[in-house]
């Protein structure tokens, strides 16, 4: 571990690296290493024009994620006119989708999280495992005989979309619409102007109608495995005061947060394994032996090494505070850089090395504190199932493009590949049936 000097207000600071360029998006880790060393709490102007503090060291990040003086409510942002509405999901304000877990504080956060947490218990997630395996195999069946695929569009993207739609209770015949809306939302800068906001508005309208229909048809008692939207309606009808806007916002954020993180976990994780053949071989041998331990520690390491969430979602100082020796003023936005914290050599030995058997791995990939990712158990299940099935059914899976040709999406919060072209020996569905 290193003994790094703390910055002082009077010490000269070298020029920081350029952030948020396409080159930075491809490999942000050298820039984050520079920030950890020289400017661990760094004020910068984001591409949107908003000025915010970036927190890059592990200890500071962990403190900030659990600090109740940092509010999730955008109402606390002391925003200039040019920055208004630029700190959340595009279109969520106009669509009346602000009252979700990523935008509220206790006690409302406590109440809403308690209602939704019942859907993500270990037992409920375990019951969902066969459906995740079924979706995984069906998607691989769709390209296994071709010998090539784009693993983002044909696998990593549709798998969590259909899984979270099933969990919410979106009818199968409507799930393709959700896939189209979600696709626009994760393209961010790659889609038409205003496309994200339009998709959010369409999704809001659909969810309001679906909630209305489910409320009208709700049976007196819940059936085993009742879908999440029905559960939210039932809770709101029994004194928990969940409004229709809250129910729609909750369903929206579970869909939004529940699919893009898993898309990137599967995409980034597969890419990391394909570019680290020694680690990939270890995992394949472990799976062939019927073991799961390396798969479980391996997914945690992939979350740490190149995780799906680069920066934690927005926080706003409600009073003066100090992070890492830096004074933060009330109203200032604070962004915790999870990707930087999880490569901090003061916390992780050899942080730039991918080690699937890493034990001491208290990564921040799913956050920390009261806003720890509610859907983490489901995302872990989907990630483990997807990677294990890919490596087992397509044992010679390999990149079909030079890594320098791959492009990463340009969003602020998430980190994920636009495409992941792969090749492998074609496999007929008959071989899959024989395996089963």
CSV table of C-alpha atoms in Angstrom, one decimal:
chain,number,residue,atom,x,y,z
A,1,UNK,CA,0.0,0.0,0.0
A,2,UNK,CA,1.2,3.5,-0.7
A,3,UNK,CA,1.6,6.5,1.6
A,4,UNK,CA,0.3,9.3,-0.5
A,5,UNK,CA,0.7,13.0,0.6
A,6,UNK,CA,-2.5,14.9,1.2
A,7,UNK,CA,-3.0,18.0,-1.0
A,8,UNK,CA,-2.9,21.4,0.6
A,9,UNK,CA,-4.6,24.5,-0.6
A,10,UNK,CA,-1.3,26.2,-1.3
A,11,UNK,CA,0.5,23.4,-3.0
A,12,UNK,CA,0.9,23.8,-6.8
A,13,UNK,CA,-1.2,21.4,-8.8
A,14,UNK,CA,-0.1,20.0,-12.1
A,15,UNK,CA,-2.5,20.1,-15.0
A,16,UNK,CA,-5.1,17.3,-14.7
A,17,UNK,CA,-5.7,14.9,-17.6
A,18,UNK,CA,-8.5,15.6,-20.0
A,19,UNK,CA,-11.7,13.9,-19.0
A,20,UNK,CA,-14.8,12.7,-20.8
A,21,UNK,CA,-13.3,12.4,-24.3
A,22,UNK,CA,-13.7,9.4,-26.5
A,23,UNK,CA,-10.1,8.4,-25.7
A,24,UNK,CA,-10.9,8.7,-22.0
A,25,UNK,CA,-14.0,6.6,-22.4
A,26,UNK,CA,-12.0,3.7,-23.9
A,27,UNK,CA,-9.7,3.5,-20.9
A,28,UNK,CA,-10.4,6.0,-18.1
A,29,UNK,CA,-8.2,4.2,-15.5
A,30,UNK,CA,-4.9,6.1,-16.1
A,31,UNK,CA,-6.7,9.4,-15.7
A,32,UNK,CA,-8.4,8.2,-12.5
A,33,UNK,CA,-5.0,7.0,-11.1
A,34,UNK,CA,-3.7,10.6,-11.7
A,35,UNK,CA,-6.7,12.1,-9.9
A,36,UNK,CA,-6.4,9.7,-7.0
A,37,UNK,CA,-2.7,10.7,-6.6
A,38,UNK,CA,-2.9,14.5,-7.3
A,39,UNK,CA,-6.5,15.7,-6.9
A,40,UNK,CA,-8.6,13.0,-5.1
A,41,UNK,CA,-11.6,15.4,-4.7
A,42,UNK,CA,-11.6,17.3,-8.0
A,43,UNK,CA,-13.9,20.0,-9.2
A,44,UNK,CA,-14.6,19.7,-13.0
A,45,UNK,CA,-17.1,20.9,-15.6
A,46,UNK,CA,-19.0,18.0,-17.0
A,47,UNK,CA,-19.9,17.7,-20.7
A,48,UNK,CA,-23.4,18.9,-19.8
A,49,UNK,CA,-22.0,22.1,-18.4
A,50,UNK,CA,-22.7,21.2,-14.8
A,51,UNK,CA,-19.8,21.6,-12.4
A,52,UNK,CA,-19.3,18.8,-9.9
A,53,UNK,CA,-16.8,17.3,-7.4
A,54,UNK,CA,-15.3,13.9,-8.4
A,55,UNK,CA,-14.4,11.7,-5.5
A,56,UNK,CA,-11.8,9.1,-6.5
A,57,UNK,CA,-10.2,7.5,-3.5
A,58,UNK,CA,-11.8,4.4,-1.9
A,59,UNK,CA,-11.9,5.6,1.7
A,60,UNK,CA,-13.4,9.0,0.6
A,61,UNK,CA,-15.8,7.3,-1.7
A,62,UNK,CA,-17.1,4.9,0.9
A,63,UNK,CA,-17.5,7.9,3.3
A,64,UNK,CA,-19.4,9.9,0.8
A,65,UNK,CA,-21.7,7.1,-0.2
A,66,UNK,CA,-22.9,6.8,3.4
A,67,UNK,CA,-22.9,10.5,4.3
A,68,UNK,CA,-26.4,11.7,5.1
A,69,UNK,CA,-25.3,15.3,4.4
A,70,UNK,CA,-25.2,14.4,0.7
A,71,UNK,CA,-28.7,14.3,-0.5
A,72,UNK,CA,-30.1,12.4,-3.4
A,73,UNK,CA,-32.8,14.9,-4.0
A,74,UNK,CA,-32.0,17.3,-6.9
A,75,UNK,CA,-34.0,20.0,-5.1
A,76,UNK,CA,-30.8,20.6,-3.1
A,77,UNK,CA,-28.7,21.4,-6.2
A,78,UNK,CA,-27.7,25.0,-6.2
A,79,UNK,CA,-27.9,25.0,-10.0
A,80,UNK,CA,-27.3,27.9,-12.4
A,81,UNK,CA,-29.9,28.4,-15.2
A,82,UNK,CA,-27.8,26.6,-17.8
A,83,UNK,CA,-27.5,23.5,-15.6
A,84,UNK,CA,-31.2,23.1,-14.7
A,85,UNK,CA,-32.5,19.6,-15.2
A,86,UNK,CA,-29.2,18.2,-16.3
A,87,UNK,CA,-28.4,16.1,-13.3
A,88,UNK,CA,-30.8,13.2,-13.8
A,89,UNK,CA,-32.3,10.9,-16.4
A,90,UNK,CA,-33.4,13.0,-19.5
A,91,UNK,CA,-37.1,13.5,-19.5
A,92,UNK,CA,-37.9,12.2,-16.0
A,93,UNK,CA,-39.0,15.6,-14.6
A,94,UNK,CA,-41.5,16.2,-17.4
A,95,UNK,CA,-42.8,12.7,-17.2
A,96,UNK,CA,-43.4,13.0,-13.4
A,97,UNK,CA,-41.0,10.2,-12.6
A,98,UNK,CA,-38.8,11.9,-10.0
A,99,UNK,CA,-40.2,10.1,-6.9
A,100,UNK,CA,-38.0,7.1,-7.2
A,101,UNK,CA,-35.2,5.6,-5.0
A,102,UNK,CA,-32.4,7.4,-6.8
A,103,UNK,CA,-33.9,10.8,-6.1
A,104,UNK,CA,-35.2,10.7,-2.6
A,105,UNK,CA,-33.9,10.6,1.0
A,106,UNK,CA,-35.2,9.2,4.2
A,107,UNK,CA,-37.9,8.9,5.5
A,108,UNK,CA,-39.6,8.5,2.0
A,109,UNK,CA,-36.6,6.5,0.8
A,110,UNK,CA,-36.9,4.1,3.7
A,111,UNK,CA,-40.6,3.6,3.1
A,112,UNK,CA,-40.4,3.0,-0.6
A,113,UNK,CA,-37.3,0.8,-0.3
A,114,UNK,CA,-39.1,-1.4,2.3
A,115,UNK,CA,-42.0,-1.9,-0.1
A,116,UNK,CA,-39.8,-2.9,-3.1
A,117,UNK,CA,-37.2,-5.0,-1.2
A,118,UNK,CA,-39.6,-7.9,-0.8
A,119,UNK,CA,-39.2,-8.6,-4.5
A,120,UNK,CA,-35.4,-9.0,-4.2
A,121,UNK,CA,-35.1,-11.4,-1.3
A,122,UNK,CA,-32.6,-14.2,-1.8
A,123,UNK,CA,-35.6,-16.6,-1.9
A,124,UNK,CA,-37.4,-14.7,-4.6
A,125,UNK,CA,-34.2,-14.3,-6.7
A,126,UNK,CA,-33.5,-18.1,-6.3
A,127,UNK,CA,-37.1,-18.8,-7.5
A,128,UNK,CA,-36.4,-16.7,-10.6
A,129,UNK,CA,-33.2,-18.6,-11.5
A,130,UNK,CA,-34.8,-21.1,-13.9
A,131,UNK,CA,-36.4,-18.3,-15.9
A,132,UNK,CA,-33.0,-16.5,-16.2
A,133,UNK,CA,-31.4,-19.8,-17.4
A,134,UNK,CA,-34.3,-20.3,-19.9
A,135,UNK,CA,-33.8,-16.8,-21.3
A,136,UNK,CA,-30.1,-17.2,-21.5
A,137,UNK,CA,-30.3,-20.5,-23.4
A,138,UNK,CA,-33.0,-19.2,-25.7
A,139,UNK,CA,-30.9,-16.1,-26.7
A,140,UNK,CA,-27.7,-18.3,-27.3
A,141,UNK,CA,-29.9,-20.6,-29.4
A,142,UNK,CA,-30.6,-17.6,-31.6
A,143,UNK,CA,-27.0,-17.3,-32.8
A,144,UNK,CA,-25.1,-20.4,-31.8
A,145,UNK,CA,-25.4,-22.0,-35.2
A,146,UNK,CA,-24.0,-18.9,-37.0
A,147,UNK,CA,-20.6,-19.0,-35.4
A,148,UNK,CA,-20.7,-15.2,-34.8
A,149,UNK,CA,-22.7,-12.7,-32.9
A,150,UNK,CA,-22.8,-9.2,-31.4
A,151,UNK,CA,-23.0,-10.1,-27.7
A,152,UNK,CA,-24.3,-6.7,-26.7
A,153,UNK,CA,-27.3,-6.5,-29.0
A,154,UNK,CA,-28.1,-10.2,-29.3
A,155,UNK,CA,-27.4,-11.3,-25.7
A,156,UNK,CA,-26.3,-8.9,-23.0
A,157,UNK,CA,-29.1,-6.3,-23.8
A,158,UNK,CA,-32.2,-8.5,-24.3
A,159,UNK,CA,-31.5,-10.9,-21.3
A,160,UNK,CA,-31.9,-8.4,-18.4
A,161,UNK,CA,-34.7,-6.5,-20.3
A,162,UNK,CA,-36.9,-9.6,-20.5
A,163,UNK,CA,-35.9,-10.7,-17.0
A,164,UNK,CA,-36.9,-7.4,-15.3
A,165,UNK,CA,-40.1,-7.2,-17.4
A,166,UNK,CA,-41.1,-10.6,-16.2
A,167,UNK,CA,-40.3,-9.6,-12.6
A,168,UNK,CA,-42.4,-6.4,-12.9
A,169,UNK,CA,-45.3,-8.2,-14.6
A,170,UNK,CA,-45.1,-6.6,-18.1
A,171,UNK,CA,-47.0,-9.0,-20.4
A,172,UNK,CA,-44.8,-10.9,-22.9
A,173,UNK,CA,-46.5,-9.3,-25.9
A,174,UNK,CA,-45.5,-5.8,-24.7
A,175,UNK,CA,-41.9,-6.6,-23.9
A,176,UNK,CA,-40.6,-5.7,-27.4
A,177,UNK,CA,-41.9,-2.2,-26.9
A,178,UNK,CA,-39.9,-2.0,-23.7
A,179,UNK,CA,-36.9,-3.3,-25.5
A,180,UNK,CA,-37.1,-0.5,-28.1
A,181,UNK,CA,-37.6,2.2,-25.4
A,182,UNK,CA,-34.7,0.8,-23.3
A,183,UNK,CA,-32.5,0.7,-26.4
A,184,UNK,CA,-33.0,4.4,-27.0
A,185,UNK,CA,-32.3,5.1,-23.4
A,186,UNK,CA,-28.9,3.4,-23.3
A,187,UNK,CA,-27.8,4.8,-26.6
A,188,UNK,CA,-27.7,8.3,-25.0
A,189,UNK,CA,-25.7,10.4,-27.4
A,190,UNK,CA,-25.9,7.8,-30.2
A,191,UNK,CA,-29.6,8.3,-30.8
A,192,UNK,CA,-31.7,11.1,-32.3
A,193,UNK,CA,-32.0,14.4,-30.4
A,194,UNK,CA,-34.6,14.2,-27.7
A,195,UNK,CA,-35.0,10.4,-28.2
A,196,UNK,CA,-34.3,9.5,-24.6
A,197,UNK,CA,-36.9,11.9,-23.2
A,198,UNK,CA,-39.5,10.7,-25.7
A,199,UNK,CA,-38.8,7.1,-24.7
A,200,UNK,CA,-39.1,8.0,-21.0
A,201,UNK,CA,-42.5,9.7,-21.8
A,202,UNK,CA,-43.7,6.6,-23.7
A,203,UNK,CA,-42.6,4.3,-20.9
A,204,UNK,CA,-44.3,6.5,-18.3
A,205,UNK,CA,-47.6,6.4,-20.2
A,206,UNK,CA,-47.4,2.7,-20.6
A,207,UNK,CA,-46.6,2.1,-16.9
A,208,UNK,CA,-49.5,4.3,-15.8
A,209,UNK,CA,-51.9,2.3,-18.0
A,210,UNK,CA,-50.5,-1.0,-16.8
A,211,UNK,CA,-50.8,0.0,-13.2
A,212,UNK,CA,-54.4,1.1,-13.8
A,213,UNK,CA,-55.3,-2.3,-15.4
A,214,UNK,CA,-53.5,-4.4,-12.8
A,215,UNK,CA,-55.2,-2.4,-10.0
A,216,UNK,CA,-58.7,-3.1,-11.6
A,217,UNK,CA,-57.9,-6.9,-11.9
A,218,UNK,CA,-56.1,-7.3,-8.6
A,219,UNK,CA,-57.4,-10.4,-6.7
A,220,UNK,CA,-58.1,-10.1,-2.9
A,221,UNK,CA,-55.1,-12.2,-1.9
A,222,UNK,CA,-51.7,-12.3,-3.5
A,223,UNK,CA,-50.8,-15.4,-5.5
A,224,UNK,CA,-47.4,-17.2,-5.1
A,225,UNK,CA,-44.8,-15.3,-7.1
A,226,UNK,CA,-47.0,-12.3,-7.7
A,227,UNK,CA,-45.4,-9.7,-10.0
A,228,UNK,CA,-43.7,-6.6,-8.5
A,229,UNK,CA,-46.2,-4.0,-9.9
A,230,UNK,CA,-49.1,-5.9,-8.4
A,231,UNK,CA,-47.1,-6.0,-5.1
A,232,UNK,CA,-46.6,-2.2,-5.2
A,233,UNK,CA,-50.3,-1.6,-5.9
A,234,UNK,CA,-51.3,-4.0,-3.1
A,235,UNK,CA,-48.9,-2.2,-0.6
A,236,UNK,CA,-50.3,1.2,-1.6
A,237,UNK,CA,-53.8,0.0,-0.9
A,238,UNK,CA,-53.0,-1.1,2.6
A,239,UNK,CA,-51.9,2.1,4.3
A,240,UNK,CA,-48.4,2.5,2.9
A,241,UNK,CA,-49.5,5.6,0.9
A,242,UNK,CA,-47.8,4.7,-2.4
A,243,UNK,CA,-49.3,7.0,-5.0
A,244,UNK,CA,-49.7,6.1,-8.6
A,245,UNK,CA,-46.9,8.5,-9.5
A,246,UNK,CA,-44.7,6.7,-6.9
A,247,UNK,CA,-45.6,3.3,-8.3
A,248,UNK,CA,-44.9,4.4,-11.9
A,249,UNK,CA,-41.6,6.0,-10.9
A,250,UNK,CA,-40.6,3.0,-8.9
A,251,UNK,CA,-41.4,0.6,-11.8
A,252,UNK,CA,-39.5,2.9,-14.1
A,253,UNK,CA,-36.3,3.1,-12.1
A,254,UNK,CA,-36.3,-0.6,-11.4
A,255,UNK,CA,-36.5,-1.2,-15.2
A,256,UNK,CA,-33.9,1.5,-16.0
A,257,UNK,CA,-31.4,0.7,-13.2
A,258,UNK,CA,-32.1,-3.0,-13.4
A,259,UNK,CA,-31.2,-3.6,-17.0
A,260,UNK,CA,-28.4,-1.2,-18.0
A,261,UNK,CA,-26.2,-2.3,-15.1
A,262,UNK,CA,-26.6,-5.9,-16.1
A,263,UNK,CA,-26.1,-5.2,-19.8
A,264,UNK,CA,-22.7,-3.7,-18.9
A,265,UNK,CA,-21.8,-6.4,-16.3
A,266,UNK,CA,-22.3,-9.1,-19.0
A,267,UNK,CA,-20.6,-7.1,-21.8
A,268,UNK,CA,-17.7,-5.7,-19.8
A,269,UNK,CA,-17.2,-9.0,-18.0
A,270,UNK,CA,-17.1,-11.1,-21.2
A,271,UNK,CA,-14.7,-8.6,-22.7
A,272,UNK,CA,-12.4,-8.8,-19.7
A,273,UNK,CA,-12.4,-12.6,-19.8
A,274,UNK,CA,-11.7,-12.6,-23.6
A,275,UNK,CA,-8.8,-10.2,-23.1
A,276,UNK,CA,-7.4,-12.2,-20.1
A,277,UNK,CA,-7.1,-15.7,-21.5
A,278,UNK,CA,-5.4,-17.1,-18.5
A,279,UNK,CA,-8.2,-16.1,-16.2
A,280,UNK,CA,-10.8,-17.2,-18.7
A,281,UNK,CA,-9.2,-20.7,-18.9
A,282,UNK,CA,-9.2,-21.0,-15.1
A,283,UNK,CA,-12.9,-20.2,-15.0
A,284,UNK,CA,-13.7,-22.7,-17.8
A,285,UNK,CA,-11.9,-25.5,-16.1
A,286,UNK,CA,-13.6,-24.7,-12.8
A,287,UNK,CA,-17.0,-24.8,-14.6
A,288,UNK,CA,-16.2,-28.0,-16.3
A,289,UNK,CA,-15.4,-29.6,-13.0
A,290,UNK,CA,-18.9,-28.6,-11.7
A,291,UNK,CA,-17.6,-25.9,-9.3
A,292,UNK,CA,-19.2,-22.5,-8.7
A,293,UNK,CA,-16.8,-20.9,-6.2
A,294,UNK,CA,-14.6,-19.3,-8.9
A,295,UNK,CA,-17.6,-18.1,-10.8
A,296,UNK,CA,-19.0,-16.3,-7.7
A,297,UNK,CA,-15.7,-14.7,-6.7
A,298,UNK,CA,-15.0,-14.0,-10.4
A,299,UNK,CA,-18.2,-12.0,-11.0
A,300,UNK,CA,-17.3,-9.9,-7.9
A,301,UNK,CA,-13.8,-9.3,-9.4
A,302,UNK,CA,-15.3,-8.3,-12.8
A,303,UNK,CA,-17.5,-5.8,-11.0
A,304,UNK,CA,-14.4,-4.4,-9.3
A,305,UNK,CA,-12.1,-4.5,-12.3
A,306,UNK,CA,-14.3,-2.9,-15.0
A,307,UNK,CA,-17.7,-2.6,-13.5
A,308,UNK,CA,-21.0,-1.5,-15.1
A,309,UNK,CA,-21.4,1.7,-13.1
A,310,UNK,CA,-18.5,4.2,-13.5
A,311,UNK,CA,-19.8,7.0,-11.3
A,312,UNK,CA,-22.4,6.7,-8.6
A,313,UNK,CA,-25.6,8.7,-9.2
A,314,UNK,CA,-25.9,12.3,-8.2
A,315,UNK,CA,-25.5,13.6,-4.7
A,316,UNK,CA,-25.9,17.2,-3.5
A,317,UNK,CA,-24.4,18.7,-0.3
A,318,UNK,CA,-27.1,20.0,2.1
A,319,UNK,CA,-24.6,21.7,4.4
A,320,UNK,CA,-20.8,22.5,4.4
A,321,UNK,CA,-18.7,19.4,4.6
A,322,UNK,CA,-15.2,18.2,4.0
A,323,UNK,CA,-14.3,15.1,1.9
A,324,UNK,CA,-10.6,14.1,1.5
A,325,UNK,CA,-9.5,17.4,2.9
A,326,UNK,CA,-11.6,19.4,0.4
A,327,UNK,CA,-14.3,21.7,1.5
A,328,UNK,CA,-17.7,21.2,-0.3
A,329,UNK,CA,-20.2,24.0,-0.3
A,330,UNK,CA,-24.0,23.5,0.2
A,331,UNK,CA,-25.7,22.9,-3.1
A,332,UNK,CA,-22.6,21.5,-4.8
A,333,UNK,CA,-23.1,18.2,-6.8
A,334,UNK,CA,-20.8,15.3,-5.7
A,335,UNK,CA,-20.1,12.3,-8.0
A,336,UNK,CA,-18.4,9.3,-6.4
A,337,UNK,CA,-16.2,7.6,-9.1
A,338,UNK,CA,-16.7,4.0,-8.3
A,339,UNK,CA,-14.4,2.9,-11.1
A,340,UNK,CA,-11.5,4.9,-9.5
A,341,UNK,CA,-12.2,3.8,-6.0
A,342,UNK,CA,-12.2,0.2,-7.0
A,343,UNK,CA,-8.7,0.5,-8.5
A,344,UNK,CA,-7.3,2.3,-5.4
A,345,UNK,CA,-4.0,0.7,-4.4
A,346,UNK,CA,-4.5,1.8,-0.8
A,347,UNK,CA,-7.4,-0.7,-0.7
A,348,UNK,CA,-6.7,-3.4,-3.2
A,349,UNK,CA,-3.5,-5.2,-3.8
A,350,UNK,CA,-2.4,-5.1,-7.5
A,351,UNK,CA,-5.6,-3.2,-8.3
A,352,UNK,CA,-5.0,-3.2,-12.1
A,353,UNK,CA,-4.6,-7.0,-12.2
A,354,UNK,CA,-7.7,-9.2,-12.9
A,355,UNK,CA,-7.7,-12.0,-10.4
A,356,UNK,CA,-11.0,-14.0,-10.4
A,357,UNK,CA,-10.1,-15.7,-7.1
A,358,UNK,CA,-9.6,-12.4,-5.3
A,359,UNK,CA,-10.9,-12.8,-1.7
A,360,UNK,CA,-10.5,-9.4,-0.1
A,361,UNK,CA,-12.9,-7.7,-2.5
A,362,UNK,CA,-15.2,-5.2,-0.7
A,363,UNK,CA,-15.7,-3.4,-4.0
A,364,UNK,CA,-18.2,-0.5,-4.4
A,365,UNK,CA,-19.6,-1.7,-7.7
A,366,UNK,CA,-23.1,-1.7,-6.3
A,367,UNK,CA,-22.6,1.2,-4.0
A,368,UNK,CA,-22.6,1.4,-0.2
A,369,UNK,CA,-24.9,2.6,2.5
A,370,UNK,CA,-28.7,3.0,2.4
A,371,UNK,CA,-28.6,3.4,-1.4
A,372,UNK,CA,-26.8,0.1,-2.0
A,373,UNK,CA,-28.2,-1.4,-5.2
A,374,UNK,CA,-31.5,-3.1,-4.4
A,375,UNK,CA,-31.3,-5.4,-7.5
A,376,UNK,CA,-27.7,-6.6,-6.8
A,377,UNK,CA,-28.8,-10.2,-6.1
A,378,UNK,CA,-30.7,-10.4,-9.4
A,379,UNK,CA,-27.8,-8.8,-11.3
A,380,UNK,CA,-25.4,-11.3,-9.8
A,381,UNK,CA,-27.6,-14.2,-10.8
A,382,UNK,CA,-27.9,-12.9,-14.3
A,383,UNK,CA,-24.2,-12.2,-14.6
A,384,UNK,CA,-23.2,-15.6,-13.2
A,385,UNK,CA,-25.7,-17.4,-15.4
A,386,UNK,CA,-24.8,-15.5,-18.6
A,387,UNK,CA,-21.1,-15.9,-18.3
A,388,UNK,CA,-21.2,-19.6,-17.2
A,389,UNK,CA,-23.5,-20.5,-20.0
A,390,UNK,CA,-21.6,-18.6,-22.7
A,391,UNK,CA,-18.2,-20.2,-21.7
A,392,UNK,CA,-19.8,-23.7,-21.4
A,393,UNK,CA,-21.8,-23.7,-24.6
A,394,UNK,CA,-19.3,-21.7,-26.7
A,395,UNK,CA,-16.0,-22.9,-25.3
A,396,UNK,CA,-13.8,-21.3,-28.0
A,397,UNK,CA,-15.5,-17.9,-27.8
A,398,UNK,CA,-13.2,-15.2,-29.0
A,399,UNK,CA,-13.2,-11.5,-30.0
A,400,UNK,CA,-14.0,-10.9,-33.7
A,401,UNK,CA,-12.5,-7.4,-33.7
A,402,UNK,CA,-9.3,-5.7,-32.5
A,403,UNK,CA,-9.9,-4.2,-29.0
A,404,UNK,CA,-8.8,-0.8,-30.4
A,405,UNK,CA,-11.8,-1.0,-32.8
A,406,UNK,CA,-14.4,-1.3,-30.0
A,407,UNK,CA,-16.3,1.8,-28.9
A,408,UNK,CA,-17.7,2.6,-25.5
A,409,UNK,CA,-20.9,4.4,-24.9
A,410,UNK,CA,-20.5,8.1,-23.9
A,411,UNK,CA,-22.8,8.4,-21.0
A,412,UNK,CA,-21.7,9.8,-17.6
A,413,UNK,CA,-22.8,7.3,-15.1
A,414,UNK,CA,-22.6,3.9,-16.8
A,415,UNK,CA,-19.7,2.2,-18.5
A,416,UNK,CA,-20.4,-0.2,-21.3
A,417,UNK,CA,-19.5,-1.3,-24.8
A,418,UNK,CA,-21.6,-0.3,-27.8
A,419,UNK,CA,-20.9,-3.6,-29.5
A,420,UNK,CA,-19.0,-6.8,-28.7
A,421,UNK,CA,-18.4,-8.8,-31.9
A,422,UNK,CA,-17.4,-12.4,-31.2
A,423,UNK,CA,-16.8,-15.6,-33.1
A,424,UNK,CA,-16.9,-19.3,-32.2
A,425,UNK,CA,-17.3,-22.8,-33.6
A,426,UNK,CA,-21.0,-23.0,-34.7
A,427,UNK,CA,-23.0,-25.2,-32.4
A,428,UNK,CA,-26.4,-26.8,-33.4
A,429,UNK,CA,-29.3,-26.7,-31.1
A,430,UNK,CA,-29.2,-30.5,-31.1
A,431,UNK,CA,-25.9,-30.3,-29.2
A,432,UNK,CA,-27.5,-28.0,-26.6
A,433,UNK,CA,-30.4,-30.4,-26.1
A,434,UNK,CA,-28.0,-33.3,-25.6
A,435,UNK,CA,-26.2,-31.2,-23.0
A,436,UNK,CA,-29.4,-30.8,-21.1
